[in-house]
């Protein structure tokens, strides 16, 4: 009965433990990033309210993106920083304006998705950021705007750690194509272009977690591989 639900489910390619994007590299990076964010934030917030958290739980989700899938459009610096902070502000504002935690939480997540999309900084952990802040502001602890301090410190420190670690371990961050590939001509003489990729994605009416340039490079590289493997095709 459940088989049709998973028969054609999208999945990530398997990752080896080692290599430029091996899971061990991402695991070490995530540990370093969270550790740095927690320790430095605790030092910065020392003179302030001891109730302020040194690390916000949703930073773990951001760390997975920036260290394990650093090429994702959702894991770039502006989505990481802007998405989390925009969502946190939406959450606190909604929580302060609406006394009901359930209503504030639901509205904050919806508004955060809209705000991040308009600002072009969509970041999945931003939904958790909005939810947490809405509950904190509308709940008994009565979070105010001062609680943005640990969010800001956490995301900025995580971004710095991601920038240093990714670039030192062989992966540019912000993500860039190393060598833009030349156009590929198929068997009937047509050239696959960036506009073609965008047109197909628009026809599919899907939001894919891959940059259009990366997708074009993948198509072109696959075409070159096919021509090398089957030169007479």
PDB file of C-alpha atoms in Angstrom, residues 54-205:
ATOM      1  CA  UNK A  54      24.607  30.414  23.444  1.00  0.00           C
ATOM      2  CA  UNK A  55      23.504  28.264  20.495  1.00  0.00           C
ATOM      3  CA  UNK A  56      20.101  28.022  18.843  1.00  0.00           C
ATOM      4  CA  UNK A  57      19.055  24.477  17.967  1.00  0.00           C
ATOM      5  CA  UNK A  58      18.137  25.282  14.382  1.00  0.00           C
ATOM      6  CA  UNK A  59      21.808  26.076  13.664  1.00  0.00           C
ATOM      7  CA  UNK A  60      22.259  22.310  13.431  1.00  0.00           C
ATOM      8  CA  UNK A  61      20.012  22.239  10.363  1.00  0.00           C
ATOM      9  CA  UNK A  62      21.884  25.157   8.791  1.00  0.00           C
ATOM     10  CA  UNK A  63      25.176  23.353   9.468  1.00  0.00           C
ATOM     11  CA  UNK A  64      23.957  20.281   7.580  1.00  0.00           C
ATOM     12  CA  UNK A  65      23.273  22.428   4.530  1.00  0.00           C
ATOM     13  CA  UNK A  66      26.425  24.571   4.497  1.00  0.00           C
ATOM     14  CA  UNK A  67      28.852  21.734   5.220  1.00  0.00           C
ATOM     15  CA  UNK A  68      27.196  18.668   3.633  1.00  0.00           C
ATOM     16  CA  UNK A  69      25.610  20.247   0.527  1.00  0.00           C
ATOM     17  CA  UNK A  70      27.493  23.557   0.098  1.00  0.00           C
ATOM     18  CA  UNK A  71      26.567  23.825  -3.605  1.00  0.00           C
ATOM     19  CA  UNK A  72      22.844  24.036  -2.838  1.00  0.00           C
ATOM     20  CA  UNK A  73      21.229  27.409  -3.593  1.00  0.00           C
ATOM     21  CA  UNK A  74      19.566  27.085  -0.174  1.00  0.00           C
ATOM     22  CA  UNK A  75      22.979  26.845   1.531  1.00  0.00           C
ATOM     23  CA  UNK A  76      24.630  30.006   0.215  1.00  0.00           C
ATOM     24  CA  UNK A  77      25.668  32.903   2.494  1.00  0.00           C
ATOM     25  CA  UNK A  78      22.655  35.135   1.864  1.00  0.00           C
ATOM     26  CA  UNK A  79      20.071  32.385   2.497  1.00  0.00           C
ATOM     27  CA  UNK A  80      21.944  31.251   5.629  1.00  0.00           C
ATOM     28  CA  UNK A  81      22.299  34.734   7.127  1.00  0.00           C
ATOM     29  CA  UNK A  82      19.326  36.545   5.642  1.00  0.00           C
ATOM     30  CA  UNK A  83      16.932  33.622   5.811  1.00  0.00           C
ATOM     31  CA  UNK A  84      17.522  32.907   9.488  1.00  0.00           C
ATOM     32  CA  UNK A  85      17.458  36.544  10.575  1.00  0.00           C
ATOM     33  CA  UNK A  86      14.451  37.545   8.460  1.00  0.00           C
ATOM     34  CA  UNK A  87      12.535  34.532   9.778  1.00  0.00           C
ATOM     35  CA  UNK A  88      13.568  35.267  13.379  1.00  0.00           C
ATOM     36  CA  UNK A  89      12.340  38.848  13.086  1.00  0.00           C
ATOM     37  CA  UNK A  90       9.063  37.673  11.578  1.00  0.00           C
ATOM     38  CA  UNK A  91       8.681  35.160  14.407  1.00  0.00           C
ATOM     39  CA  UNK A  92       9.317  37.623  17.214  1.00  0.00           C
ATOM     40  CA  UNK A  93       7.105  40.278  15.640  1.00  0.00           C
ATOM     41  CA  UNK A  94       4.276  37.805  15.124  1.00  0.00           C
ATOM     42  CA  UNK A  95       4.625  36.396  18.626  1.00  0.00           C
ATOM     43  CA  UNK A  96       4.532  39.834  20.227  1.00  0.00           C
ATOM     44  CA  UNK A  97       1.508  40.860  18.175  1.00  0.00           C
ATOM     45  CA  UNK A  98      -0.521  37.667  18.708  1.00  0.00           C
ATOM     46  CA  UNK A  99      -1.018  36.217  22.167  1.00  0.00           C
ATOM     47  CA  UNK A 100      -1.923  32.685  21.103  1.00  0.00           C
ATOM     48  CA  UNK A 101       1.223  30.538  20.640  1.00  0.00           C
ATOM     49  CA  UNK A 102      -0.492  28.164  18.182  1.00  0.00           C
ATOM     50  CA  UNK A 103      -1.819  30.959  15.980  1.00  0.00           C
ATOM     51  CA  UNK A 104       1.431  32.930  16.210  1.00  0.00           C
ATOM     52  CA  UNK A 105       3.511  29.879  15.295  1.00  0.00           C
ATOM     53  CA  UNK A 106       1.411  28.992  12.258  1.00  0.00           C
ATOM     54  CA  UNK A 107       1.258  32.553  10.990  1.00  0.00           C
ATOM     55  CA  UNK A 108       4.972  33.158  11.608  1.00  0.00           C
ATOM     56  CA  UNK A 109       6.055  30.148   9.545  1.00  0.00           C
ATOM     57  CA  UNK A 110       3.783  31.124   6.659  1.00  0.00           C
ATOM     58  CA  UNK A 111       4.916  34.744   6.716  1.00  0.00           C
ATOM     59  CA  UNK A 112       8.570  33.707   7.012  1.00  0.00           C
ATOM     60  CA  UNK A 113       8.324  31.519   3.902  1.00  0.00           C
ATOM     61  CA  UNK A 114       6.781  34.438   2.012  1.00  0.00           C
ATOM     62  CA  UNK A 115       9.350  36.945   3.297  1.00  0.00           C
ATOM     63  CA  UNK A 116      12.336  34.699   2.556  1.00  0.00           C
ATOM     64  CA  UNK A 117      11.027  33.960  -0.944  1.00  0.00           C
ATOM     65  CA  UNK A 118      10.538  37.648  -1.744  1.00  0.00           C
ATOM     66  CA  UNK A 119      13.993  38.484  -0.353  1.00  0.00           C
ATOM     67  CA  UNK A 120      15.538  35.582  -2.317  1.00  0.00           C
ATOM     68  CA  UNK A 121      16.979  34.048   0.843  1.00  0.00           C
ATOM     69  CA  UNK A 122      14.850  30.903   1.208  1.00  0.00           C
ATOM     70  CA  UNK A 123      16.508  28.680   3.808  1.00  0.00           C
ATOM     71  CA  UNK A 124      14.682  25.645   5.287  1.00  0.00           C
ATOM     72  CA  UNK A 125      15.944  26.194   8.870  1.00  0.00           C
ATOM     73  CA  UNK A 126      14.354  29.644   8.634  1.00  0.00           C
ATOM     74  CA  UNK A 127      10.998  27.967   9.185  1.00  0.00           C
ATOM     75  CA  UNK A 128      12.269  26.614  12.493  1.00  0.00           C
ATOM     76  CA  UNK A 129      13.689  30.032  13.335  1.00  0.00           C
ATOM     77  CA  UNK A 130      10.300  31.675  12.825  1.00  0.00           C
ATOM     78  CA  UNK A 131       8.538  28.936  14.787  1.00  0.00           C
ATOM     79  CA  UNK A 132      10.919  29.107  17.749  1.00  0.00           C
ATOM     80  CA  UNK A 133      10.792  32.892  17.967  1.00  0.00           C
ATOM     81  CA  UNK A 134       7.006  33.015  17.655  1.00  0.00           C
ATOM     82  CA  UNK A 135       6.618  30.515  20.493  1.00  0.00           C
ATOM     83  CA  UNK A 136       9.198  32.316  22.611  1.00  0.00           C
ATOM     84  CA  UNK A 137       7.614  35.726  22.105  1.00  0.00           C
ATOM     85  CA  UNK A 138       4.016  34.576  22.660  1.00  0.00           C
ATOM     86  CA  UNK A 139       4.786  32.133  25.478  1.00  0.00           C
ATOM     87  CA  UNK A 140       5.429  32.654  29.189  1.00  0.00           C
ATOM     88  CA  UNK A 141       9.077  33.684  28.637  1.00  0.00           C
ATOM     89  CA  UNK A 142       7.938  36.718  26.607  1.00  0.00           C
ATOM     90  CA  UNK A 143      10.905  36.954  24.266  1.00  0.00           C
ATOM     91  CA  UNK A 144      11.599  40.463  23.008  1.00  0.00           C
ATOM     92  CA  UNK A 145      13.801  41.832  20.221  1.00  0.00           C
ATOM     93  CA  UNK A 146      16.868  41.362  22.436  1.00  0.00           C
ATOM     94  CA  UNK A 147      16.671  37.648  21.644  1.00  0.00           C
ATOM     95  CA  UNK A 148      17.817  38.408  18.109  1.00  0.00           C
ATOM     96  CA  UNK A 149      21.351  38.767  19.511  1.00  0.00           C
ATOM     97  CA  UNK A 150      22.125  35.025  19.795  1.00  0.00           C
ATOM     98  CA  UNK A 151      20.497  34.386  16.400  1.00  0.00           C
ATOM     99  CA  UNK A 152      22.644  37.043  14.739  1.00  0.00           C
ATOM    100  CA  UNK A 153      25.843  35.892  16.452  1.00  0.00           C
ATOM    101  CA  UNK A 154      25.155  32.227  15.642  1.00  0.00           C
ATOM    102  CA  UNK A 155      24.424  32.703  11.940  1.00  0.00           C
ATOM    103  CA  UNK A 156      27.315  35.101  11.348  1.00  0.00           C
ATOM    104  CA  UNK A 157      29.807  32.820  13.105  1.00  0.00           C
ATOM    105  CA  UNK A 158      28.468  29.753  11.287  1.00  0.00           C
ATOM    106  CA  UNK A 159      28.841  31.581   7.978  1.00  0.00           C
ATOM    107  CA  UNK A 160      32.436  32.544   8.797  1.00  0.00           C
ATOM    108  CA  UNK A 161      33.236  28.950   9.744  1.00  0.00           C
ATOM    109  CA  UNK A 162      31.611  27.664   6.554  1.00  0.00           C
ATOM    110  CA  UNK A 163      33.526  30.134   4.409  1.00  0.00           C
ATOM    111  CA  UNK A 164      36.873  29.202   5.939  1.00  0.00           C
ATOM    112  CA  UNK A 165      36.319  25.441   6.166  1.00  0.00           C
ATOM    113  CA  UNK A 166      34.739  24.904   2.754  1.00  0.00           C
ATOM    114  CA  UNK A 167      37.352  26.910   0.911  1.00  0.00           C
ATOM    115  CA  UNK A 168      40.248  25.342   2.836  1.00  0.00           C
ATOM    116  CA  UNK A 169      38.960  21.835   2.058  1.00  0.00           C
ATOM    117  CA  UNK A 170      38.604  22.346  -1.679  1.00  0.00           C
ATOM    118  CA  UNK A 171      35.028  23.543  -2.185  1.00  0.00           C
ATOM    119  CA  UNK A 172      34.340  27.180  -3.019  1.00  0.00           C
ATOM    120  CA  UNK A 173      31.744  28.820  -0.802  1.00  0.00           C
ATOM    121  CA  UNK A 174      29.853  30.816  -1.956  1.00  0.00           C
ATOM    122  CA  UNK A 175      29.508  28.101  -4.572  1.00  0.00           C
ATOM    123  CA  UNK A 176      31.004  28.740  -7.989  1.00  0.00           C
ATOM    124  CA  UNK A 177      31.518  26.557 -11.028  1.00  0.00           C
ATOM    125  CA  UNK A 178      35.242  25.795 -11.192  1.00  0.00           C
ATOM    126  CA  UNK A 179      35.440  25.881 -15.003  1.00  0.00           C
ATOM    127  CA  UNK A 180      32.350  26.886 -16.988  1.00  0.00           C
ATOM    128  CA  UNK A 181      31.947  24.107 -19.592  1.00  0.00           C
ATOM    129  CA  UNK A 182      31.774  24.836 -23.308  1.00  0.00           C
ATOM    130  CA  UNK A 183      28.432  24.435 -25.052  1.00  0.00           C
ATOM    131  CA  UNK A 184      27.570  20.891 -26.142  1.00  0.00           C
ATOM    132  CA  UNK A 185      25.996  20.176 -29.504  1.00  0.00           C
ATOM    133  CA  UNK A 186      23.798  17.118 -29.696  1.00  0.00           C
ATOM    134  CA  UNK A 187      23.293  14.737 -32.586  1.00  0.00           C
ATOM    135  CA  UNK A 188      20.816  16.959 -34.425  1.00  0.00           C
ATOM    136  CA  UNK A 189      22.929  20.075 -34.139  1.00  0.00           C
ATOM    137  CA  UNK A 190      21.059  21.887 -31.386  1.00  0.00           C
ATOM    138  CA  UNK A 191      22.892  23.495 -28.459  1.00  0.00           C
ATOM    139  CA  UNK A 192      21.674  23.152 -24.893  1.00  0.00           C
ATOM    140  CA  UNK A 193      21.651  26.622 -23.315  1.00  0.00           C
ATOM    141  CA  UNK A 194      20.946  28.225 -19.964  1.00  0.00           C
ATOM    142  CA  UNK A 195      17.659  29.556 -21.355  1.00  0.00           C
ATOM    143  CA  UNK A 196      16.633  26.018 -22.338  1.00  0.00           C
ATOM    144  CA  UNK A 197      17.253  24.758 -18.800  1.00  0.00           C
ATOM    145  CA  UNK A 198      15.251  27.595 -17.264  1.00  0.00           C
ATOM    146  CA  UNK A 199      12.413  27.064 -19.753  1.00  0.00           C
ATOM    147  CA  UNK A 200      12.161  23.373 -18.922  1.00  0.00           C
ATOM    148  CA  UNK A 201      12.202  24.061 -15.175  1.00  0.00           C
ATOM    149  CA  UNK A 202       9.425  26.600 -15.708  1.00  0.00           C
ATOM    150  CA  UNK A 203       7.429  24.082 -17.765  1.00  0.00           C
ATOM    151  CA  UNK A 204       7.812  21.494 -14.989  1.00  0.00           C
ATOM    152  CA  UNK A 205       6.618  24.091 -12.466  1.00  0.00           C
TER     153      UNK A 205
END
